[in-house]
Amino acid sequence: MKRFIFLGPPGAGKGTQADFLSKKLSIEHISTGELLRQEIAAKTTSGEKARLFVESGDLVPDEIVIEILKDHISKIRGAGYILDGFPRNTAQAQSLEEHEIGVDKVILFDIDKETVIKRLSGRLYCPACKKFYHEEYRPPKEDTLCDNCHRALIRRKDDDPESIENRIRVYLEQTHPLIKYYEEQGKLEHIDANKEVDVINQELLERIGR
Ligand code: ADP
Ligand code: AMP
């Protein structure tokens, strides 16, 4: 089994790299942010409860996210997974242990704050394929249309300046303590996330892909 957590601030490139590595290793990419966006779009009870938290950049209450994750992970029958955006606080990390959801390595995406802000403020999203682009760093081939399905790309509601500031603050206050938590378990590996996408792809493959 290959079971990873991708840890780091919003906009560090976790989703972009998880998308790449999950395909290379034929493992599952599990983004709790994406699972929540699906619930919100489908207007489920959990989605309705989560919507305002997601839009403002606050953490969705643990019990809602944990339930969604547990439900999703129970259906997986593969060679492993990447948890992207979970856990985001110590209680969530402990819930993985309680539910025997194993973790072999935690990859910490080290990145500067100003790079994160540039990445999030230029991020574009395909609401159909769930693929991310960047207007400057990863532009779609045709203007602002998705390369796969040609739908119009949109900006996420939580990529506005106010939510970005809030998400960075929430990360520092609630998620950052997980660095020490996983360091103490001997599972933490750092990656320099300021580099270009392809360079990080290769580093990840060399470090954990084999
Ligand atoms: P996260 O999942 O950590 O929030 P994303 O993978 O969505 O981050 O990346 C944030 C934005 O930055 C996206 O628009 C993405 O296309 C872009 N991006 C991701 N990795 C890089 C990189 N190494 N260099 C430049 N832009 C990047
Ligand atoms: P992301 O797609 O990882 O940027 O997540 C988008 C938003 O979904 C976050 O700002 C939170 O509001 C919510 N979210 C995602 N994962 C979690 C989590 N593990 N715990 C609480 N809220 C989460």
PDB file of C-alpha atoms and ligand atoms in Angstrom:
ATOM      1  CA  MET A   1       0.000   0.000   0.000  1.00  0.00           C
ATOM      2  CA  LYS A   2       1.042   3.574  -0.659  1.00  0.00           C
ATOM      3  CA  ARG A   3      -0.794   5.923   1.664  1.00  0.00           C
ATOM      4  CA  PHE A   4       0.146   9.573   1.741  1.00  0.00           C
ATOM      5  CA  ILE A   5      -1.008  12.842   3.217  1.00  0.00           C
ATOM      6  CA  PHE A   6      -0.252  16.045   1.292  1.00  0.00           C
ATOM      7  CA  LEU A   7       0.070  18.800   3.871  1.00  0.00           C
ATOM      8  CA  GLY A   8       0.589  22.508   3.227  1.00  0.00           C
ATOM      9  CA  PRO A   9      -1.143  25.847   2.885  1.00  0.00           C
ATOM     10  CA  PRO A  10      -3.926  26.490   0.381  1.00  0.00           C
ATOM     11  CA  GLY A  11      -2.482  27.132  -3.059  1.00  0.00           C
ATOM     12  CA  ALA A  12       0.731  25.201  -2.390  1.00  0.00           C
ATOM     13  CA  GLY A  13       0.004  22.912  -5.348  1.00  0.00           C
ATOM     14  CA  LYS A  14      -1.165  19.858  -3.403  1.00  0.00           C
ATOM     15  CA  GLY A  15      -4.078  19.154  -5.743  1.00  0.00           C
ATOM     16  CA  THR A  16      -1.955  19.637  -8.862  1.00  0.00           C
ATOM     17  CA  GLN A  17       0.691  17.203  -7.604  1.00  0.00           C
ATOM     18  CA  ALA A  18      -1.831  14.716  -6.191  1.00  0.00           C
ATOM     19  CA  ASP A  19      -3.526  14.591  -9.569  1.00  0.00           C
ATOM     20  CA  PHE A  20      -0.188  13.756 -11.223  1.00  0.00           C
ATOM     21  CA  LEU A  21       1.066  11.248  -8.647  1.00  0.00           C
ATOM     22  CA  SER A  22      -2.224   9.400  -8.227  1.00  0.00           C
ATOM     23  CA  LYS A  23      -2.290   8.693 -11.976  1.00  0.00           C
ATOM     24  CA  LYS A  24       1.374   7.642 -12.044  1.00  0.00           C
ATOM     25  CA  LEU A  25       0.962   5.246  -9.122  1.00  0.00           C
ATOM     26  CA  SER A  26      -2.630   4.216  -9.867  1.00  0.00           C
ATOM     27  CA  ILE A  27      -3.756   5.260  -6.443  1.00  0.00           C
ATOM     28  CA  GLU A  28      -6.745   7.331  -5.366  1.00  0.00           C
ATOM     29  CA  HIS A  29      -6.626  11.120  -5.047  1.00  0.00           C
ATOM     30  CA  ILE A  30      -8.927  12.072  -2.189  1.00  0.00           C
ATOM     31  CA  SER A  31      -9.487  15.805  -1.804  1.00  0.00           C
ATOM     32  CA  THR A  32     -11.858  16.635   1.046  1.00  0.00           C
ATOM     33  CA  GLY A  33     -12.266  20.110  -0.479  1.00  0.00           C
ATOM     34  CA  GLU A  34     -13.473  18.504  -3.711  1.00  0.00           C
ATOM     35  CA  LEU A  35     -15.763  16.082  -1.852  1.00  0.00           C
ATOM     36  CA  LEU A  36     -17.265  19.067  -0.032  1.00  0.00           C
ATOM     37  CA  ARG A  37     -17.707  21.051  -3.265  1.00  0.00           C
ATOM     38  CA  GLN A  38     -19.578  18.056  -4.706  1.00  0.00           C
ATOM     39  CA  GLU A  39     -21.856  17.888  -1.667  1.00  0.00           C
ATOM     40  CA  ILE A  40     -22.494  21.623  -1.942  1.00  0.00           C
ATOM     41  CA  ALA A  41     -23.280  21.433  -5.658  1.00  0.00           C
ATOM     42  CA  ALA A  42     -25.652  18.502  -5.053  1.00  0.00           C
ATOM     43  CA  LYS A  43     -27.300  20.464  -2.206  1.00  0.00           C
ATOM     44  CA  THR A  44     -27.139  17.507   0.186  1.00  0.00           C
ATOM     45  CA  THR A  45     -27.716  18.046   3.918  1.00  0.00           C
ATOM     46  CA  SER A  46     -23.955  17.947   4.572  1.00  0.00           C
ATOM     47  CA  GLY A  47     -23.371  20.279   1.623  1.00  0.00           C
ATOM     48  CA  GLU A  48     -25.858  22.829   2.921  1.00  0.00           C
ATOM     49  CA  LYS A  49     -24.229  22.709   6.368  1.00  0.00           C
ATOM     50  CA  ALA A  50     -20.738  23.116   4.847  1.00  0.00           C
ATOM     51  CA  ARG A  51     -21.382  25.843   2.267  1.00  0.00           C
ATOM     52  CA  LEU A  52     -20.846  29.001   4.316  1.00  0.00           C
ATOM     53  CA  PHE A  53     -17.700  27.626   5.953  1.00  0.00           C
ATOM     54  CA  VAL A  54     -16.180  26.749   2.573  1.00  0.00           C
ATOM     55  CA  GLU A  55     -17.055  30.074   0.967  1.00  0.00           C
ATOM     56  CA  SER A  56     -15.501  32.091   3.783  1.00  0.00           C
ATOM     57  CA  GLY A  57     -12.442  29.869   4.027  1.00  0.00           C
ATOM     58  CA  ASP A  58     -13.165  28.525   7.511  1.00  0.00           C
ATOM     59  CA  LEU A  59     -12.816  24.850   8.352  1.00  0.00           C
ATOM     60  CA  VAL A  60     -15.989  22.830   8.020  1.00  0.00           C
ATOM     61  CA  PRO A  61     -16.875  21.192  11.404  1.00  0.00           C
ATOM     62  CA  ASP A  62     -14.876  17.999  11.953  1.00  0.00           C
ATOM     63  CA  GLU A  63     -17.855  15.637  12.257  1.00  0.00           C
ATOM     64  CA  ILE A  64     -19.132  16.607   8.780  1.00  0.00           C
ATOM     65  CA  VAL A  65     -15.772  16.208   7.021  1.00  0.00           C
ATOM     66  CA  ILE A  66     -14.836  13.015   8.852  1.00  0.00           C
ATOM     67  CA  GLU A  67     -18.162  11.405   7.948  1.00  0.00           C
ATOM     68  CA  ILE A  68     -17.751  12.316   4.263  1.00  0.00           C
ATOM     69  CA  LEU A  69     -14.163  11.039   4.206  1.00  0.00           C
ATOM     70  CA  LYS A  70     -14.980   7.767   5.992  1.00  0.00           C
ATOM     71  CA  ASP A  71     -17.829   7.105   3.630  1.00  0.00           C
ATOM     72  CA  HIS A  72     -15.653   7.771   0.570  1.00  0.00           C
ATOM     73  CA  ILE A  73     -12.636   5.777   1.757  1.00  0.00           C
ATOM     74  CA  SER A  74     -14.742   2.722   2.602  1.00  0.00           C
ATOM     75  CA  LYS A  75     -15.537   2.359  -1.114  1.00  0.00           C
ATOM     76  CA  ILE A  76     -11.912   2.386  -2.253  1.00  0.00           C
ATOM     77  CA  ARG A  77     -10.347  -0.880  -3.369  1.00  0.00           C
ATOM     78  CA  GLY A  78      -6.982   0.159  -4.725  1.00  0.00           C
ATOM     79  CA  ALA A  79      -3.282   0.165  -4.134  1.00  0.00           C
ATOM     80  CA  GLY A  80      -3.433   3.228  -1.918  1.00  0.00           C
ATOM     81  CA  TYR A  81      -4.404   6.862  -1.667  1.00  0.00           C
ATOM     82  CA  ILE A  82      -3.322  10.453  -1.310  1.00  0.00           C
ATOM     83  CA  LEU A  83      -5.238  12.480   1.260  1.00  0.00           C
ATOM     84  CA  ASP A  84      -5.183  16.048  -0.069  1.00  0.00           C
ATOM     85  CA  GLY A  85      -6.399  18.616   2.438  1.00  0.00           C
ATOM     86  CA  PHE A  86      -7.124  16.160   5.247  1.00  0.00           C
ATOM     87  CA  PRO A  87      -6.327  16.231   8.151  1.00  0.00           C
ATOM     88  CA  ARG A  88      -6.456  19.978   8.796  1.00  0.00           C
ATOM     89  CA  ASN A  89      -6.255  19.908  12.606  1.00  0.00           C
ATOM     90  CA  THR A  90      -5.134  17.572  15.364  1.00  0.00           C
ATOM     91  CA  ALA A  91      -8.609  16.158  16.030  1.00  0.00           C
ATOM     92  CA  GLN A  92      -8.869  15.116  12.370  1.00  0.00           C
ATOM     93  CA  ALA A  93      -5.407  13.504  12.500  1.00  0.00           C
ATOM     94  CA  GLN A  94      -6.485  11.519  15.563  1.00  0.00           C
ATOM     95  CA  SER A  95      -9.673  10.472  13.782  1.00  0.00           C
ATOM     96  CA  LEU A  96      -7.565   8.744  11.108  1.00  0.00           C
ATOM     97  CA  GLU A  97      -5.950   6.636  13.815  1.00  0.00           C
ATOM     98  CA  GLU A  98      -9.309   5.917  15.475  1.00  0.00           C
ATOM     99  CA  HIS A  99     -10.799   4.698  12.215  1.00  0.00           C
ATOM    100  CA  GLU A 100      -7.630   2.786  11.244  1.00  0.00           C
ATOM    101  CA  ILE A 101      -7.070   4.829   8.099  1.00  0.00           C
ATOM    102  CA  GLY A 102      -3.332   4.260   7.662  1.00  0.00           C
ATOM    103  CA  VAL A 103      -0.678   6.796   6.667  1.00  0.00           C
ATOM    104  CA  ASP A 104       2.838   5.874   5.552  1.00  0.00           C
ATOM    105  CA  LYS A 105       4.250   9.303   4.736  1.00  0.00           C
ATOM    106  CA  VAL A 106       3.257  12.940   5.054  1.00  0.00           C
ATOM    107  CA  ILE A 107       4.577  15.282   2.377  1.00  0.00           C
ATOM    108  CA  LEU A 108       4.857  18.862   3.563  1.00  0.00           C
ATOM    109  CA  PHE A 109       4.678  21.456   0.777  1.00  0.00           C
ATOM    110  CA  ASP A 110       7.028  24.264   1.898  1.00  0.00           C
ATOM    111  CA  ILE A 111       6.106  27.531   0.175  1.00  0.00           C
ATOM    112  CA  ASP A 112       6.303  31.330   0.623  1.00  0.00           C
ATOM    113  CA  LYS A 113       3.181  33.295   1.470  1.00  0.00           C
ATOM    114  CA  GLU A 114       3.483  35.648  -1.524  1.00  0.00           C
ATOM    115  CA  THR A 115       3.708  32.674  -3.921  1.00  0.00           C
ATOM    116  CA  VAL A 116       0.570  31.183  -2.389  1.00  0.00           C
ATOM    117  CA  ILE A 117      -1.320  34.456  -2.878  1.00  0.00           C
ATOM    118  CA  LYS A 118      -0.246  34.685  -6.546  1.00  0.00           C
ATOM    119  CA  ARG A 119      -1.266  31.092  -7.187  1.00  0.00           C
ATOM    120  CA  LEU A 120      -4.682  31.394  -5.553  1.00  0.00           C
ATOM    121  CA  SER A 121      -5.565  34.741  -7.082  1.00  0.00           C
ATOM    122  CA  GLY A 122      -4.879  33.438 -10.614  1.00  0.00           C
ATOM    123  CA  ARG A 123      -6.433  30.006 -10.148  1.00  0.00           C
ATOM    124  CA  LEU A 124      -9.088  28.853 -12.608  1.00  0.00           C
ATOM    125  CA  TYR A 125     -11.326  25.811 -12.132  1.00  0.00           C
ATOM    126  CA  CYS A 126     -13.371  23.615 -14.430  1.00  0.00           C
ATOM    127  CA  PRO A 127     -16.652  22.871 -12.627  1.00  0.00           C
ATOM    128  CA  ALA A 128     -17.192  19.800 -14.844  1.00  0.00           C
ATOM    129  CA  CYS A 129     -13.771  18.056 -14.857  1.00  0.00           C
ATOM    130  CA  LYS A 130     -12.692  19.517 -11.483  1.00  0.00           C
ATOM    131  CA  LYS A 131      -9.335  20.365 -13.056  1.00  0.00           C
ATOM    132  CA  PHE A 132      -7.308  23.413 -11.974  1.00  0.00           C
ATOM    133  CA  TYR A 133      -5.485  25.871 -14.211  1.00  0.00           C
ATOM    134  CA  HIS A 134      -3.691  29.145 -13.589  1.00  0.00           C
ATOM    135  CA  GLU A 135      -4.123  32.169 -15.805  1.00  0.00           C
ATOM    136  CA  GLU A 136      -0.368  32.767 -15.921  1.00  0.00           C
ATOM    137  CA  TYR A 137       1.444  29.602 -14.761  1.00  0.00           C
ATOM    138  CA  ARG A 138      -0.806  26.857 -16.207  1.00  0.00           C
ATOM    139  CA  PRO A 139      -3.046  28.556 -18.763  1.00  0.00           C
ATOM    140  CA  PRO A 140      -5.602  26.535 -20.701  1.00  0.00           C
ATOM    141  CA  LYS A 141      -4.830  26.120 -24.406  1.00  0.00           C
ATOM    142  CA  GLU A 142      -7.846  28.161 -25.493  1.00  0.00           C
ATOM    143  CA  ASP A 143      -8.493  31.417 -23.704  1.00  0.00           C
ATOM    144  CA  THR A 144     -10.496  30.502 -20.559  1.00  0.00           C
ATOM    145  CA  LEU A 145     -11.930  27.150 -21.645  1.00  0.00           C
ATOM    146  CA  CYS A 146     -11.151  23.748 -20.158  1.00  0.00           C
ATOM    147  CA  ASP A 147      -8.698  21.709 -22.286  1.00  0.00           C
ATOM    148  CA  ASN A 148     -10.749  18.525 -21.718  1.00  0.00           C
ATOM    149  CA  CYS A 149     -14.391  19.535 -21.978  1.00  0.00           C
ATOM    150  CA  HIS A 150     -14.258  23.125 -23.324  1.00  0.00           C
ATOM    151  CA  ARG A 151     -16.523  24.395 -20.575  1.00  0.00           C
ATOM    152  CA  ALA A 152     -15.918  27.958 -19.374  1.00  0.00           C
ATOM    153  CA  LEU A 153     -13.465  28.009 -16.489  1.00  0.00           C
ATOM    154  CA  ILE A 154     -14.514  29.801 -13.312  1.00  0.00           C
ATOM    155  CA  ARG A 155     -12.859  31.169 -10.181  1.00  0.00           C
ATOM    156  CA  ARG A 156     -13.608  29.474  -6.905  1.00  0.00           C
ATOM    157  CA  LYS A 157     -15.676  31.681  -4.557  1.00  0.00           C
ATOM    158  CA  ASP A 158     -13.101  31.144  -1.839  1.00  0.00           C
ATOM    159  CA  ASP A 159     -10.275  32.456  -4.070  1.00  0.00           C
ATOM    160  CA  ASP A 160     -11.299  36.072  -3.468  1.00  0.00           C
ATOM    161  CA  PRO A 161      -8.747  38.189  -1.508  1.00  0.00           C
ATOM    162  CA  GLU A 162     -10.685  38.109   1.767  1.00  0.00           C
ATOM    163  CA  SER A 163     -11.132  34.318   1.829  1.00  0.00           C
ATOM    164  CA  ILE A 164      -7.513  33.810   0.772  1.00  0.00           C
ATOM    165  CA  GLU A 165      -6.294  35.853   3.774  1.00  0.00           C
ATOM    166  CA  ASN A 166      -8.645  33.917   6.051  1.00  0.00           C
ATOM    167  CA  ARG A 167      -7.543  30.531   4.703  1.00  0.00           C
ATOM    168  CA  ILE A 168      -3.894  31.359   5.261  1.00  0.00           C
ATOM    169  CA  ARG A 169      -4.695  32.447   8.829  1.00  0.00           C
ATOM    170  CA  VAL A 170      -6.734  29.283   9.461  1.00  0.00           C
ATOM    171  CA  TYR A 171      -3.861  27.183   8.086  1.00  0.00           C
ATOM    172  CA  LEU A 172      -1.321  28.795  10.419  1.00  0.00           C
ATOM    173  CA  GLU A 173      -3.553  28.520  13.477  1.00  0.00           C
ATOM    174  CA  GLN A 174      -5.105  25.090  13.019  1.00  0.00           C
ATOM    175  CA  THR A 175      -3.222  23.039  10.430  1.00  0.00           C
ATOM    176  CA  HIS A 176       0.394  24.113  11.021  1.00  0.00           C
ATOM    177  CA  PRO A 177       0.608  22.203  14.368  1.00  0.00           C
ATOM    178  CA  LEU A 178       0.293  18.966  12.346  1.00  0.00           C
ATOM    179  CA  ILE A 179       3.871  19.459  11.147  1.00  0.00           C
ATOM    180  CA  LYS A 180       5.179  18.725  14.649  1.00  0.00           C
ATOM    181  CA  TYR A 181       2.576  15.971  15.118  1.00  0.00           C
ATOM    182  CA  TYR A 182       3.822  14.011  12.087  1.00  0.00           C
ATOM    183  CA  GLU A 183       7.469  14.923  12.650  1.00  0.00           C
ATOM    184  CA  GLU A 184       7.228  13.208  16.031  1.00  0.00           C
ATOM    185  CA  GLN A 185       5.819  10.120  14.315  1.00  0.00           C
ATOM    186  CA  GLY A 186       8.824  10.144  11.915  1.00  0.00           C
ATOM    187  CA  LYS A 187       6.551  10.402   8.875  1.00  0.00           C
ATOM    188  CA  LEU A 188       7.247  13.919   7.623  1.00  0.00           C
ATOM    189  CA  GLU A 189       9.080  14.697   4.360  1.00  0.00           C
ATOM    190  CA  HIS A 190       9.581  18.235   3.056  1.00  0.00           C
ATOM    191  CA  ILE A 191       9.239  19.273  -0.557  1.00  0.00           C
ATOM    192  CA  ASP A 192      10.131  22.715  -1.949  1.00  0.00           C
ATOM    193  CA  ALA A 193       6.761  23.732  -3.412  1.00  0.00           C
ATOM    194  CA  ASN A 194       8.006  27.086  -4.782  1.00  0.00           C
ATOM    195  CA  LYS A 195       9.481  25.283  -7.802  1.00  0.00           C
ATOM    196  CA  GLU A 196       7.834  24.603 -11.148  1.00  0.00           C
ATOM    197  CA  VAL A 197       5.172  21.911 -11.497  1.00  0.00           C
ATOM    198  CA  ASP A 198       7.358  19.523 -13.555  1.00  0.00           C
ATOM    199  CA  VAL A 199      10.314  19.837 -11.204  1.00  0.00           C
ATOM    200  CA  ILE A 200       8.131  18.941  -8.221  1.00  0.00           C
ATOM    201  CA  ASN A 201       6.580  16.050 -10.201  1.00  0.00           C
ATOM    202  CA  GLN A 202      10.051  14.563 -10.643  1.00  0.00           C
ATOM    203  CA  GLU A 203      11.097  15.155  -7.042  1.00  0.00           C
ATOM    204  CA  LEU A 204       7.979  13.437  -5.755  1.00  0.00           C
ATOM    205  CA  LEU A 205       8.542  10.468  -8.036  1.00  0.00           C
ATOM    206  CA  GLU A 206      12.140  10.135  -6.914  1.00  0.00           C
ATOM    207  CA  ARG A 207      11.310  10.520  -3.235  1.00  0.00           C
ATOM    208  CA  ILE A 208       8.144   8.486  -2.854  1.00  0.00           C
ATOM    209  CA  GLY A 209       7.075   7.106  -6.173  1.00  0.00           C
ATOM    210  CA  ARG A 210       9.215   3.988  -6.163  1.00  0.00           C
TER     211      ARG A 210
HETATM  212  P1  ADP B   1      -3.759  23.408  -3.487  1.00  0.00           P
HETATM  213  O1  ADP B   1      -4.418  22.108  -3.877  1.00  0.00           O
HETATM  214  O2  ADP B   1      -2.583  23.191  -2.576  1.00  0.00           O
HETATM  215  O3  ADP B   1      -4.715  24.423  -2.933  1.00  0.00           O
HETATM  216  P2  ADP B   1      -3.485  23.817  -6.378  1.00  0.00           P
HETATM  217  O4  ADP B   1      -2.893  22.530  -6.834  1.00  0.00           O
HETATM  218  O5  ADP B   1      -4.927  24.062  -6.654  1.00  0.00           O
HETATM  219  O6  ADP B   1      -3.151  24.057  -4.797  1.00  0.00           O
HETATM  220  O7  ADP B   1      -2.603  24.994  -7.018  1.00  0.00           O
HETATM  221  C1  ADP B   1      -2.950  26.365  -6.822  1.00  0.00           C
HETATM  222  C2  ADP B   1      -2.797  27.132  -8.128  1.00  0.00           C
HETATM  223  O8  ADP B   1      -1.416  27.223  -8.480  1.00  0.00           O
HETATM  224  C3  ADP B   1      -3.492  26.499  -9.341  1.00  0.00           C
HETATM  225  O9  ADP B   1      -3.978  27.542 -10.149  1.00  0.00           O
HETATM  226  C4  ADP B   1      -2.373  25.703 -10.036  1.00  0.00           C
HETATM  227  O10 ADP B   1      -2.593  25.619 -11.444  1.00  0.00           O
HETATM  228  C5  ADP B   1      -1.146  26.560  -9.722  1.00  0.00           C
HETATM  229  N1  ADP B   1       0.076  25.784  -9.469  1.00  0.00           N
HETATM  230  C6  ADP B   1       0.174  24.589  -8.832  1.00  0.00           C
HETATM  231  N2  ADP B   1       1.465  24.198  -8.719  1.00  0.00           N
HETATM  232  C7  ADP B   1       2.197  25.207  -9.276  1.00  0.00           C
HETATM  233  C8  ADP B   1       3.612  25.411  -9.470  1.00  0.00           C
HETATM  234  N3  ADP B   1       4.517  24.508  -9.034  1.00  0.00           N
HETATM  235  N4  ADP B   1       4.007  26.554 -10.089  1.00  0.00           N
HETATM  236  C9  ADP B   1       3.101  27.467 -10.518  1.00  0.00           C
HETATM  237  N5  ADP B   1       1.771  27.334 -10.376  1.00  0.00           N
HETATM  238  C10 ADP B   1       1.313  26.217  -9.761  1.00  0.00           C
HETATM  239  P1  AMP B   2      -9.400  22.890  -0.539  1.00  0.00           P
HETATM  240  O1  AMP B   2     -10.073  22.398  -1.791  1.00  0.00           O
HETATM  241  O2  AMP B   2      -8.506  21.862   0.096  1.00  0.00           O
HETATM  242  O3  AMP B   2      -8.733  24.230  -0.742  1.00  0.00           O
HETATM  243  O4  AMP B   2     -10.570  23.120   0.517  1.00  0.00           O
HETATM  244  C1  AMP B   2     -11.589  24.075   0.300  1.00  0.00           C
HETATM  245  C2  AMP B   2     -12.355  24.326   1.595  1.00  0.00           C
HETATM  246  O5  AMP B   2     -13.057  23.134   1.997  1.00  0.00           O
HETATM  247  C3  AMP B   2     -11.537  24.726   2.818  1.00  0.00           C
HETATM  248  O6  AMP B   2     -11.222  26.112   2.853  1.00  0.00           O
HETATM  249  C4  AMP B   2     -12.477  24.320   3.964  1.00  0.00           C
HETATM  250  O7  AMP B   2     -13.533  25.251   4.106  1.00  0.00           O
HETATM  251  C5  AMP B   2     -13.079  23.026   3.423  1.00  0.00           C
HETATM  252  N1  AMP B   2     -12.283  21.841   3.798  1.00  0.00           N
HETATM  253  C6  AMP B   2     -11.562  21.030   2.973  1.00  0.00           C
HETATM  254  N2  AMP B   2     -10.972  20.043   3.668  1.00  0.00           N
HETATM  255  C7  AMP B   2     -11.317  20.240   4.970  1.00  0.00           C
HETATM  256  C8  AMP B   2     -11.005  19.577   6.189  1.00  0.00           C
HETATM  257  N3  AMP B   2     -10.190  18.504   6.224  1.00  0.00           N
HETATM  258  N4  AMP B   2     -11.551  20.052   7.335  1.00  0.00           N
HETATM  259  C9  AMP B   2     -12.360  21.122   7.330  1.00  0.00           C
HETATM  260  N5  AMP B   2     -12.680  21.815   6.232  1.00  0.00           N
HETATM  261  C10 AMP B   2     -12.167  21.377   5.056  1.00  0.00           C
END
